[in-house]
PDB file of C-alpha atoms in Angstrom:
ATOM      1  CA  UNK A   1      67.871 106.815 122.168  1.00  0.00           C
ATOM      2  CA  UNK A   2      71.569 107.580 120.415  1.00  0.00           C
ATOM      3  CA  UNK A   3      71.070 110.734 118.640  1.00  0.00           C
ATOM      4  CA  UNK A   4      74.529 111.149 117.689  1.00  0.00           C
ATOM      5  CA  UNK A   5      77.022 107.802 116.700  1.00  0.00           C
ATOM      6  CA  UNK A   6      80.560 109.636 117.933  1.00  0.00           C
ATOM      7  CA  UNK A   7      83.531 107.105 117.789  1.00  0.00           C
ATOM      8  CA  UNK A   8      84.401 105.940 121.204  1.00  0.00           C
ATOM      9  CA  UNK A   9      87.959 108.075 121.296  1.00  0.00           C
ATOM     10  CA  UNK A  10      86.295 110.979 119.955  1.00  0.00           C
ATOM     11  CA  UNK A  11      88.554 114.560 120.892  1.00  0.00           C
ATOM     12  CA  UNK A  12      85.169 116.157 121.948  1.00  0.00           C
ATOM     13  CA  UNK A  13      81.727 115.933 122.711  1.00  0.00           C
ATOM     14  CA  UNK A  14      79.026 118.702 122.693  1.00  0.00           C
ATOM     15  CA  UNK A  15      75.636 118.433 124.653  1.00  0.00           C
ATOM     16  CA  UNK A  16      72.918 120.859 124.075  1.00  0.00           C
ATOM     17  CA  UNK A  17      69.743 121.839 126.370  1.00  0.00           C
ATOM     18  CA  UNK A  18      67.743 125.438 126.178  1.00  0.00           C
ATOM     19  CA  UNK A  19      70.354 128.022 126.121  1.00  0.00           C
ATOM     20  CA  UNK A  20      72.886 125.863 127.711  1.00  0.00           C
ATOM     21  CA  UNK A  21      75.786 124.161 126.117  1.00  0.00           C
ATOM     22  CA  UNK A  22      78.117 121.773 127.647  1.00  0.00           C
ATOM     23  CA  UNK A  23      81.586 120.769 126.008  1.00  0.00           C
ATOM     24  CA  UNK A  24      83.386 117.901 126.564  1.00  0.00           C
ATOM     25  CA  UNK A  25      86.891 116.003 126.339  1.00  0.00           C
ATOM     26  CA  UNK A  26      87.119 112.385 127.009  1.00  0.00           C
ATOM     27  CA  UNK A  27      90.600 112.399 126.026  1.00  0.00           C
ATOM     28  CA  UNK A  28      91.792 114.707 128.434  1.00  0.00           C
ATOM     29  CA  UNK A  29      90.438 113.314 131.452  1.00  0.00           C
ATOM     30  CA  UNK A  30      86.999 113.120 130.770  1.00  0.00           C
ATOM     31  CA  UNK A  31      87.082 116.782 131.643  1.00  0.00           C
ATOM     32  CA  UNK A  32      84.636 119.288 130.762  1.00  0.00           C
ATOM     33  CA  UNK A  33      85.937 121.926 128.430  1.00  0.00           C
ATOM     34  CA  UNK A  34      83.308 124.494 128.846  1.00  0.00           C
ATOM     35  CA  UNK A  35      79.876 124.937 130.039  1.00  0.00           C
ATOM     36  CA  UNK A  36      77.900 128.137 128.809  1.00  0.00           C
ATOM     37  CA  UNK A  37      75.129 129.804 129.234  1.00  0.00           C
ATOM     38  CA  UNK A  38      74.829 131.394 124.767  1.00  0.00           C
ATOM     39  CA  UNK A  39      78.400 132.721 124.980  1.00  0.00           C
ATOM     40  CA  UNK A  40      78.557 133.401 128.567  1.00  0.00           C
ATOM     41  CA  UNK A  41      80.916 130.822 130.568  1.00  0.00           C
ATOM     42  CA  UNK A  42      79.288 129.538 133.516  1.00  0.00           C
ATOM     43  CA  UNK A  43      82.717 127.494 134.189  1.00  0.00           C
ATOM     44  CA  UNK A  44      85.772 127.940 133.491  1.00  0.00           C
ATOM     45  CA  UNK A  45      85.515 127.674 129.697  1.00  0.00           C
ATOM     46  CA  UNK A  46      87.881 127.173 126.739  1.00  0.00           C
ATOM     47  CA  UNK A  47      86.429 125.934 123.434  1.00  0.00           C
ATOM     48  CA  UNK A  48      86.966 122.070 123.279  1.00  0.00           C
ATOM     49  CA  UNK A  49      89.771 122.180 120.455  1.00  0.00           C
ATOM     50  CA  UNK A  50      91.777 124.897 121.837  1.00  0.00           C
ATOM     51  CA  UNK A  51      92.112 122.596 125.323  1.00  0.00           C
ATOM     52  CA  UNK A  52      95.518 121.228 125.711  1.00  0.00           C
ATOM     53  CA  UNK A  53      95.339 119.747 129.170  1.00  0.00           C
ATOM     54  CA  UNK A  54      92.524 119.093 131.773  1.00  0.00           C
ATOM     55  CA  UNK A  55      94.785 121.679 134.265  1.00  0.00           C
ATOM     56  CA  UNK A  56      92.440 124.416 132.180  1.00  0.00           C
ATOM     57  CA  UNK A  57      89.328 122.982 131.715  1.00  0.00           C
ATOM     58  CA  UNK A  58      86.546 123.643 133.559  1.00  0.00           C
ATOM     59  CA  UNK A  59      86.107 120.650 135.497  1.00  0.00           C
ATOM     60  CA  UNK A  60      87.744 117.563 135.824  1.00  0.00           C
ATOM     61  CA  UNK A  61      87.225 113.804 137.793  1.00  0.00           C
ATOM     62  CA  UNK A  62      89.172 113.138 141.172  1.00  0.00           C
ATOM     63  CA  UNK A  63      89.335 109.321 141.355  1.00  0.00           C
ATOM     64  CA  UNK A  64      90.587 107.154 143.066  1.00  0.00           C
ATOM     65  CA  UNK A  65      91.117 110.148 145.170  1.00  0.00           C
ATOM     66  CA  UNK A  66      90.626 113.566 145.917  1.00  0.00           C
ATOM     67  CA  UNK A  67      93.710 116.101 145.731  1.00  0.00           C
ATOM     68  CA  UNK A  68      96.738 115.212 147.953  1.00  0.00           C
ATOM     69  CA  UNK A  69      98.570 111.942 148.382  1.00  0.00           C
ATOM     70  CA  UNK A  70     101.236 112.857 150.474  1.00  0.00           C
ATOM     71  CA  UNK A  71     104.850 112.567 149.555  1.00  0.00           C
ATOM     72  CA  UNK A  72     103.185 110.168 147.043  1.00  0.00           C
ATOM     73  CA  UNK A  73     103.357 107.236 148.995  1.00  0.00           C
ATOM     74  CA  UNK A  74     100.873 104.956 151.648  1.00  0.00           C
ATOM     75  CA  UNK A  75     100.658 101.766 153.509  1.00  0.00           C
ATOM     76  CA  UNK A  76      97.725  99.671 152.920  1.00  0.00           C
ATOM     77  CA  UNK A  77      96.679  96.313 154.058  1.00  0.00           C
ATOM     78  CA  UNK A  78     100.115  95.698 155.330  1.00  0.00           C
ATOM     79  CA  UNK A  79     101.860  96.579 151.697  1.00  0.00           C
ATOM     80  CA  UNK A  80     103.890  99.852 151.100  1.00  0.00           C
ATOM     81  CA  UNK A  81     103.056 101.532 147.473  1.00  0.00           C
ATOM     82  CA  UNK A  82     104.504 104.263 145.930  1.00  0.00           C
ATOM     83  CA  UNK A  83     102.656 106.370 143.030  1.00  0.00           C
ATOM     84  CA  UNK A  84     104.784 108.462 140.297  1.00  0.00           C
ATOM     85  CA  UNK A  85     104.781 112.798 140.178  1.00  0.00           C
ATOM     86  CA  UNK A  86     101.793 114.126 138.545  1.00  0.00           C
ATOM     87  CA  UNK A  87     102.047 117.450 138.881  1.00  0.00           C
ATOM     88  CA  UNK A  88     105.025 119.498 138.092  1.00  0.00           C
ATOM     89  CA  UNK A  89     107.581 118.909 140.966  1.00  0.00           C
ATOM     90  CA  UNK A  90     104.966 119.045 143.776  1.00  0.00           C
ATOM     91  CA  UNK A  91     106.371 116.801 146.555  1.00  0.00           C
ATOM     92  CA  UNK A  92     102.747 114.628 146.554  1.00  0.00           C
ATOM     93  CA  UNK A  93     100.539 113.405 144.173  1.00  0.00           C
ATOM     94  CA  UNK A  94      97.503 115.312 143.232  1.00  0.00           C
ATOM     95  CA  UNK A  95      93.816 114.569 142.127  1.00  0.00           C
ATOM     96  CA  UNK A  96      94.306 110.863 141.571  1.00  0.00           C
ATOM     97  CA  UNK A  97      94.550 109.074 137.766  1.00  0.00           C
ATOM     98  CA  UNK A  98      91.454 109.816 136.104  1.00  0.00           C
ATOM     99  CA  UNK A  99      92.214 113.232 135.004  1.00  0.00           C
ATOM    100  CA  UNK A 100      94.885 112.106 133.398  1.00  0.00           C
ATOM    101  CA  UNK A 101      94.112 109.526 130.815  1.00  0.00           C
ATOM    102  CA  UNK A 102      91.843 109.398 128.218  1.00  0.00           C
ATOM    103  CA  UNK A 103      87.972 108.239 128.664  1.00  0.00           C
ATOM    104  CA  UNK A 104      86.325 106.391 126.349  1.00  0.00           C
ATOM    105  CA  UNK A 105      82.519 107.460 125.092  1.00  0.00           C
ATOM    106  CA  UNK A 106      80.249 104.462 125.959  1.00  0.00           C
ATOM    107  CA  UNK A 107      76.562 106.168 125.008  1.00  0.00           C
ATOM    108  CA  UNK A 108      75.134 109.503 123.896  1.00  0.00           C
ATOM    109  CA  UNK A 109      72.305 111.214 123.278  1.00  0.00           C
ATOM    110  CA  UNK A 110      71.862 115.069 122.413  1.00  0.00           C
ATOM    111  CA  UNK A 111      71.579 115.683 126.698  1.00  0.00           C
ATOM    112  CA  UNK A 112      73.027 112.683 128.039  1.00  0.00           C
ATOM    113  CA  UNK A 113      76.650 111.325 127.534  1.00  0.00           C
ATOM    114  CA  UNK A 114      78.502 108.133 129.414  1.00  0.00           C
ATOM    115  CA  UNK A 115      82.292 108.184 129.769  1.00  0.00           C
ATOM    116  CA  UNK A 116      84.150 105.189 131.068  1.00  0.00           C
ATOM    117  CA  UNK A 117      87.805 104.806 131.891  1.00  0.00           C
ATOM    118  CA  UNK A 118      89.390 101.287 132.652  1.00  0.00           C
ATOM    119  CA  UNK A 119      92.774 101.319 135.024  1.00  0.00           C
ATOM    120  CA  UNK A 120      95.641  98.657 134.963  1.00  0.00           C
ATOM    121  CA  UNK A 121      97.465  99.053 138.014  1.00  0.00           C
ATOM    122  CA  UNK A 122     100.472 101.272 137.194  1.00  0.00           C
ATOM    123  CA  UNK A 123     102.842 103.657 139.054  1.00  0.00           C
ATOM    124  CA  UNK A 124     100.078 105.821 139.251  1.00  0.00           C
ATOM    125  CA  UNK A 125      98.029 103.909 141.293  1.00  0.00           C
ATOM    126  CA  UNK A 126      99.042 100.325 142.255  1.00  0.00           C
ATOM    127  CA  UNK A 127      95.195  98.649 141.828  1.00  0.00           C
ATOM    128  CA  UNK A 128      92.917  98.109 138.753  1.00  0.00           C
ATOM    129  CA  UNK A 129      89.493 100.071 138.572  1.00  0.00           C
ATOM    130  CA  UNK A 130      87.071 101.086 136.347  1.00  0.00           C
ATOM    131  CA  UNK A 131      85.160 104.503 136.699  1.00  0.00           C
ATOM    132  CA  UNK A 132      81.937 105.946 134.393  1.00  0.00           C
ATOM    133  CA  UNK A 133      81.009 109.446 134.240  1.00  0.00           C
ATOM    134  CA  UNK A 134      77.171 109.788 133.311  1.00  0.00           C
ATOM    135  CA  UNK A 135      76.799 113.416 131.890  1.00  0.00           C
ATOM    136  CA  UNK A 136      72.789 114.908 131.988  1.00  0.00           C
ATOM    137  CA  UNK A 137      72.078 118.433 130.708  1.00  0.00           C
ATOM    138  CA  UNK A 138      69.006 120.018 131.135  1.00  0.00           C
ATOM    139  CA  UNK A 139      67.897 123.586 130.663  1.00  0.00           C
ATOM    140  CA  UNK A 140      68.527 125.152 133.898  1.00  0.00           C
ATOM    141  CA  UNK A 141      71.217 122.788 135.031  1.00  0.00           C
ATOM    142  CA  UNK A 142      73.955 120.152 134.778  1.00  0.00           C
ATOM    143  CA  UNK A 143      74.603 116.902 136.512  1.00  0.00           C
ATOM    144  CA  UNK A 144      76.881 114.394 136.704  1.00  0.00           C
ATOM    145  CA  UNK A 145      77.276 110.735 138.112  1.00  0.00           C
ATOM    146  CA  UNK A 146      80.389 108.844 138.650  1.00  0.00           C
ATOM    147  CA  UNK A 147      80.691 105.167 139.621  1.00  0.00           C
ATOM    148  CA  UNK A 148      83.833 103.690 140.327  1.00  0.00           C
ATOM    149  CA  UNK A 149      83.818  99.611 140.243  1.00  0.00           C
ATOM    150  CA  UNK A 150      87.132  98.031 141.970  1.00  0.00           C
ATOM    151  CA  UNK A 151      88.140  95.502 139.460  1.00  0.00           C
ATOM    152  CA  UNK A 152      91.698  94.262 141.770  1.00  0.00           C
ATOM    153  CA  UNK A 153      91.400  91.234 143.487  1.00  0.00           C
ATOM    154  CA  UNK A 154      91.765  92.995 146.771  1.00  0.00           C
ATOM    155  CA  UNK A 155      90.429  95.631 148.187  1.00  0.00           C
ATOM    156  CA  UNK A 156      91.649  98.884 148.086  1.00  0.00           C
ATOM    157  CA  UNK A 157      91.274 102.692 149.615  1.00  0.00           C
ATOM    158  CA  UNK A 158      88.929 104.663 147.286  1.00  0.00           C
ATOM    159  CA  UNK A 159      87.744 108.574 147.249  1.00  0.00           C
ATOM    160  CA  UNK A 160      85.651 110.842 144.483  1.00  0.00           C
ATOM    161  CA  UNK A 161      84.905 114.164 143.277  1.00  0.00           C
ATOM    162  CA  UNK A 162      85.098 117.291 140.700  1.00  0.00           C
ATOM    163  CA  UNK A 163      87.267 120.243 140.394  1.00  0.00           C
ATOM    164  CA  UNK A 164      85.350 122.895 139.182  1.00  0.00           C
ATOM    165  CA  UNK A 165      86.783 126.113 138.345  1.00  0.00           C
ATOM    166  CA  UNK A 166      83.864 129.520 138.404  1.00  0.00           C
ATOM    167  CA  UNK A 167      85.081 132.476 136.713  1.00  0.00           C
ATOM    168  CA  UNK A 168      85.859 134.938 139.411  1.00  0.00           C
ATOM    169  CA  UNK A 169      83.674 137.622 138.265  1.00  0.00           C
ATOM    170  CA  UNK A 170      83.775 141.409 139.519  1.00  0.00           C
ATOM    171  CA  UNK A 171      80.461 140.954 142.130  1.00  0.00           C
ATOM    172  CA  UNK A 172      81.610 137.292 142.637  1.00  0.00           C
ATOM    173  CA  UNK A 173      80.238 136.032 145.813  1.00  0.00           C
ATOM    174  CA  UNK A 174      80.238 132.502 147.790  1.00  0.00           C
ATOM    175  CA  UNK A 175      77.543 131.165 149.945  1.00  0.00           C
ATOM    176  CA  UNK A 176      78.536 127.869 151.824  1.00  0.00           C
ATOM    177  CA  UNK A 177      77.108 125.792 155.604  1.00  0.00           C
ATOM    178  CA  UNK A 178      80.288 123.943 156.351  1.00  0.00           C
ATOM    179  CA  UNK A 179      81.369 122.561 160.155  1.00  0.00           C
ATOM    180  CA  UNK A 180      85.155 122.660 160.145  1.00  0.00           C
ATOM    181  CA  UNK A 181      87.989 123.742 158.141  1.00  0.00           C
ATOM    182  CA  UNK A 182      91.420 121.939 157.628  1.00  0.00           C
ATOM    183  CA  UNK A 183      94.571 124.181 157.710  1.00  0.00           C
ATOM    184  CA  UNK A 184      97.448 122.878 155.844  1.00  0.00           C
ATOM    185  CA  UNK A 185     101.593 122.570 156.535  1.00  0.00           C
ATOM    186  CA  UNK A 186     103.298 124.738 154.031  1.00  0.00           C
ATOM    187  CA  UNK A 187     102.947 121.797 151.530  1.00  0.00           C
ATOM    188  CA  UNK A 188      99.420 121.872 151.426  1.00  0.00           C
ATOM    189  CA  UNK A 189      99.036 118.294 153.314  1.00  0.00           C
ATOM    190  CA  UNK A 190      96.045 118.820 156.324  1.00  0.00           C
ATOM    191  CA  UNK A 191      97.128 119.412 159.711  1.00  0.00           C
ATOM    192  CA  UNK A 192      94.512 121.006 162.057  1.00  0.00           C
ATOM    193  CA  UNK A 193      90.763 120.709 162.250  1.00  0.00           C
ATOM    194  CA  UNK A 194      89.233 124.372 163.486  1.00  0.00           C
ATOM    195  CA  UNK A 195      85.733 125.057 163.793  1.00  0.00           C
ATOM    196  CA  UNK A 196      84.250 126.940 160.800  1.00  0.00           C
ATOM    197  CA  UNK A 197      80.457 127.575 160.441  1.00  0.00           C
ATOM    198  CA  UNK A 198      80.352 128.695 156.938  1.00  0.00           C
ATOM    199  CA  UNK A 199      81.705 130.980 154.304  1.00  0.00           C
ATOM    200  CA  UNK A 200      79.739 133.954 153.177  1.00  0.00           C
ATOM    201  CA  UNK A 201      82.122 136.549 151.780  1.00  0.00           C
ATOM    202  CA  UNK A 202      83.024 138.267 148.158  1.00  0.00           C
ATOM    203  CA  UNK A 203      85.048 135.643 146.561  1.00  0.00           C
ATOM    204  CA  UNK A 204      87.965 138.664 146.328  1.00  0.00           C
ATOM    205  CA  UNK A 205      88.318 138.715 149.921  1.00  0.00           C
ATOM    206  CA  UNK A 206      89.020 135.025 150.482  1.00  0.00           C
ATOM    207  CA  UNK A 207      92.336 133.485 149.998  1.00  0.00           C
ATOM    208  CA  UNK A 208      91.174 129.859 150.819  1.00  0.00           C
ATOM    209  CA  UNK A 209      93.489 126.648 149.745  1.00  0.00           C
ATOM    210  CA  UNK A 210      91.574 124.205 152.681  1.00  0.00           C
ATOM    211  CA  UNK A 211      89.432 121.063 152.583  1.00  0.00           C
ATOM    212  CA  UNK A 212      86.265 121.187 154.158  1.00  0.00           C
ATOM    213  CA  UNK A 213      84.156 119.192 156.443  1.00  0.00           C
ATOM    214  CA  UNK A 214      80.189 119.163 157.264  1.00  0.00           C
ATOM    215  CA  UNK A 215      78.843 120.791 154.251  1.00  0.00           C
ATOM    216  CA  UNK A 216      75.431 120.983 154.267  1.00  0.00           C
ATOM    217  CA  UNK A 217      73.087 122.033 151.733  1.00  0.00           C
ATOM    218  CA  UNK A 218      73.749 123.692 148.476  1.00  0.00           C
ATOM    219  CA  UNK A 219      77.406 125.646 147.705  1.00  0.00           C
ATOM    220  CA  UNK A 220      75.817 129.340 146.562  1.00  0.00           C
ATOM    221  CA  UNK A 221      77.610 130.836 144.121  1.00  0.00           C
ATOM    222  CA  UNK A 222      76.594 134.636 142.722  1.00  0.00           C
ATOM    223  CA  UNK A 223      77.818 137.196 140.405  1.00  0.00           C
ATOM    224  CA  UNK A 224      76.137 139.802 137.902  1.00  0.00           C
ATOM    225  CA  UNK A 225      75.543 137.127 135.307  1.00  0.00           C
ATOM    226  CA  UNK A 226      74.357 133.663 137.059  1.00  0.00           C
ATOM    227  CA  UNK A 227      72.903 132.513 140.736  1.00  0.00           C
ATOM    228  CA  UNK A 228      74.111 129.103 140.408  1.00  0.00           C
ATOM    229  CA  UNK A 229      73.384 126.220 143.483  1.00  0.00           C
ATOM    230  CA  UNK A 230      75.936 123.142 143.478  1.00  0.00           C
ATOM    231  CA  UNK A 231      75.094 120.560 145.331  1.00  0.00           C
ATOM    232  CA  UNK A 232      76.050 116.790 145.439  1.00  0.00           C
ATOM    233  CA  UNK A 233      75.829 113.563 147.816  1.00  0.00           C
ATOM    234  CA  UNK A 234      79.357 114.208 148.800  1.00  0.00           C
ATOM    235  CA  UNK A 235      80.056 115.841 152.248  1.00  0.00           C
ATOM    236  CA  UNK A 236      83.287 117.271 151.893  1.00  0.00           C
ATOM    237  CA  UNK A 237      84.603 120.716 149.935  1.00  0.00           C
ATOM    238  CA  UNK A 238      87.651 121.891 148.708  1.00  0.00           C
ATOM    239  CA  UNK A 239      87.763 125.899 148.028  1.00  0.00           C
ATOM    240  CA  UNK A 240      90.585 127.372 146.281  1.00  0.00           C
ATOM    241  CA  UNK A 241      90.167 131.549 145.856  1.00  0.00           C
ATOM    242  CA  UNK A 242      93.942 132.140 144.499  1.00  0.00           C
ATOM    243  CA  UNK A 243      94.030 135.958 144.606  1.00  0.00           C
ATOM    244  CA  UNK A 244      95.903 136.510 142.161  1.00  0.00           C
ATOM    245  CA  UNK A 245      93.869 134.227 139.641  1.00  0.00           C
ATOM    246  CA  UNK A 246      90.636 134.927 137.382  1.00  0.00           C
ATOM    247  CA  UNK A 247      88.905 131.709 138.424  1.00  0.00           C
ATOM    248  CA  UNK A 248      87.906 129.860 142.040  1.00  0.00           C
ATOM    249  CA  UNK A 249      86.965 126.456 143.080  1.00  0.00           C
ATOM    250  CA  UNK A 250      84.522 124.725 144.781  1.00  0.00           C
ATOM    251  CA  UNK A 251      85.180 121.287 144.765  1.00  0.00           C
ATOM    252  CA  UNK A 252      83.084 118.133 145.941  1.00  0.00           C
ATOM    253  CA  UNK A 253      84.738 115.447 147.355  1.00  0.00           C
ATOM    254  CA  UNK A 254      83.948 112.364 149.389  1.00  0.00           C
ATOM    255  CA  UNK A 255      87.072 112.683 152.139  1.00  0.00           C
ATOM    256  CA  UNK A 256      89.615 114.878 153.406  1.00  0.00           C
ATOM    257  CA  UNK A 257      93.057 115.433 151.562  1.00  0.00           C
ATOM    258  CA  UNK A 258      95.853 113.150 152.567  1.00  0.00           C
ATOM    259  CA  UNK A 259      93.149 111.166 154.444  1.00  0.00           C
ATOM    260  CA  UNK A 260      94.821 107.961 153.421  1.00  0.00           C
ATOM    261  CA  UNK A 261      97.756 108.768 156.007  1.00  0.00           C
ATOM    262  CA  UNK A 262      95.134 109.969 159.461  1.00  0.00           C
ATOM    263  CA  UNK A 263      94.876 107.839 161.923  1.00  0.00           C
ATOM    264  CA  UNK A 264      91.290 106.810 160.883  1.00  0.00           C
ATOM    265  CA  UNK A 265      90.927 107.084 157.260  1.00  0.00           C
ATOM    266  CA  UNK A 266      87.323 105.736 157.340  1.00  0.00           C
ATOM    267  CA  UNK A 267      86.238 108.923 159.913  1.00  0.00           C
ATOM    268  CA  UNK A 268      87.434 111.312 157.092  1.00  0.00           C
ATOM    269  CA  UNK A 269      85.499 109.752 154.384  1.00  0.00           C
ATOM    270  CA  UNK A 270      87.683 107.373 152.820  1.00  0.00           C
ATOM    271  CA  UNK A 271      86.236 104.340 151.650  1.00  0.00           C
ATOM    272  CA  UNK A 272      87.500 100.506 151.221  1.00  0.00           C
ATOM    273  CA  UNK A 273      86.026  98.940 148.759  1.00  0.00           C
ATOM    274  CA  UNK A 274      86.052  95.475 147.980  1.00  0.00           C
ATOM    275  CA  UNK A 275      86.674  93.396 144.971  1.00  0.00           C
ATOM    276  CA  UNK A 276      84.106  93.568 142.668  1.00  0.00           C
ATOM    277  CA  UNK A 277      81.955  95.951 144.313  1.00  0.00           C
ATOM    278  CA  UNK A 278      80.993  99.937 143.745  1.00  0.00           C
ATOM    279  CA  UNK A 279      80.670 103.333 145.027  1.00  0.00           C
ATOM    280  CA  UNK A 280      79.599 106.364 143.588  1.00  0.00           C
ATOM    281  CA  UNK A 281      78.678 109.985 144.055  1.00  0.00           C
ATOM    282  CA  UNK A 282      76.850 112.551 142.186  1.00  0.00           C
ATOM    283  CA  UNK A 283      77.201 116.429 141.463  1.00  0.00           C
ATOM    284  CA  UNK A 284      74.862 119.011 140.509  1.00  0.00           C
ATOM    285  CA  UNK A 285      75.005 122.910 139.527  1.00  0.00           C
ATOM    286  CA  UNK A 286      71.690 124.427 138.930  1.00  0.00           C
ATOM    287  CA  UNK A 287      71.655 127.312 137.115  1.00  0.00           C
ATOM    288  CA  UNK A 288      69.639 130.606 136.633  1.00  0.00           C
ATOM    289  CA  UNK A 289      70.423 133.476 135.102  1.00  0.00           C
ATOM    290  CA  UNK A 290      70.192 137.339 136.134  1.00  0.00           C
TER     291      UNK A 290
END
């Protein structure tokens, strides 16, 4: 049942469950602004009219893809495309379209909020899509469902997932089961695939930019305030730990950076979808507090 009648461009969006509060901005790439637990950020967190730009929210989409397209160009199905910068003058383009363009409110309730964003193929990303976000807060946690539909009438290369950004807190601490890590060229495009069991370290001692493979189980993360579990049906994870920054992230995503350009796109979780149909993926951060 609508318990709120918000106009489908609305700036923000507030949900509300227990203590927890969850604050959103369709407009800027269906991002979250903030998610707290009373006034205590559990993300990244920024009051939802002092956000200028998804870049410091919280959390934001990835889709069609996750992080890098390099040198932002590809071949696919015999065609060559080309995609615009996005992100400063970084030589690829980053974290796909959604992020970028305004989301349209669909449904709410006082827990529960759908976002949906329609693409016309643009030099951002050469195919037409559409992609919902379904929002759920409960009391002791947060999760979110997105869907992308390919609405082109071929298929194309597809990939999802979340940025995240923690607050790196002074007993911050990071809990992962992962298989193998990617190291990166000097532009941040994936080059080598080393083994790498896990991550179990003080978030200040890490200086991770890598994707991920073979996560299993829930991403632990730990500080004086929150014990907080993220898990998701994705099998890949970004972690950024900038050392010189007051945030990290964990990221869920369904493939490898730049995986559009390997040799066998499909074995690092890229998908083709075709006309007409779906794919989706899920995320979830349970919460409890200390």
């Amino acid at each position: 049942m609508t318990a709120t009648a918000p106009s489908s461009s609305a700036r923000s969006f507030e949900l509300h469950a227990g203590a927890l509060r969850l604050a959103l901005r369709p407009d800027l790439g269906g991002s979250i602004a903030g998610l707290w637990h009373r006034d205590t950020p559990i993300l990244r967190s920024t009051e939802p009219a002092s956000l200028v730009a998804s870049r410091q929210s919280g959390s934001f989409p990835l889709v069609p893809y996750s992080n890098r397209l390099g040198y932002r160009h590809f071949r696919w199905k015999g065609h060559e495309y080309t995609t615009q910068p996005n992100f400063d003058d970084n030589p690829h383009s980053l974290h796909g379209v959604g992020w970028l363009r305004p989301w349209q409110i669909v449904s709410s309730s006082t827990v529960e909020v759908v976002l949906a964003y329609k693409h016309t193929a643009d030099a951002d990303w050469p195919f037409d899509f559409e992609a919902s976000q379904y929002f759920t807060l409960q009391p002791d946690s947060m999760h979110v469902q997105m869907v992308f539909t390919n609405t082109a009438a071929v298929a194309q290369p597809a990939g999802l997932g979340w940025h995240p950004y923690f607050p790196k807190r002074a007993r911050s601490r990071l809990h992962i089961e992962l298989s193998n890590r990617w190291d990166s060229d000097a532009t941040q495009l994936p080059v080598r695939k080393v083994a790498q069991p896990g991550i179990d370290s003080d978030v200040s001692h890490l200086a991770f930019d890598n994707c991920f493979e073979g996560w299993a189980g829930p991403a632990r993360i730990r500080d004086e305030k929150f014990s907080l579990q993220l898990s998701s049906s994705l099998h890949h994870l970004v972690v950024y730990t900038p050392q010189d920054k007051d945030y990290f992230c964990v990221e869920p995503v369904s493939h490898v950076s730049n995986a559009i350009h390997m040799a066998d796109p499909a074995a690092h979780g890229l998908r083709t979808v075709p006309p007409g149909e779906s794919m989706e993926a899920w995320m979830k951060l349970d919460i409890a507090v200390l």
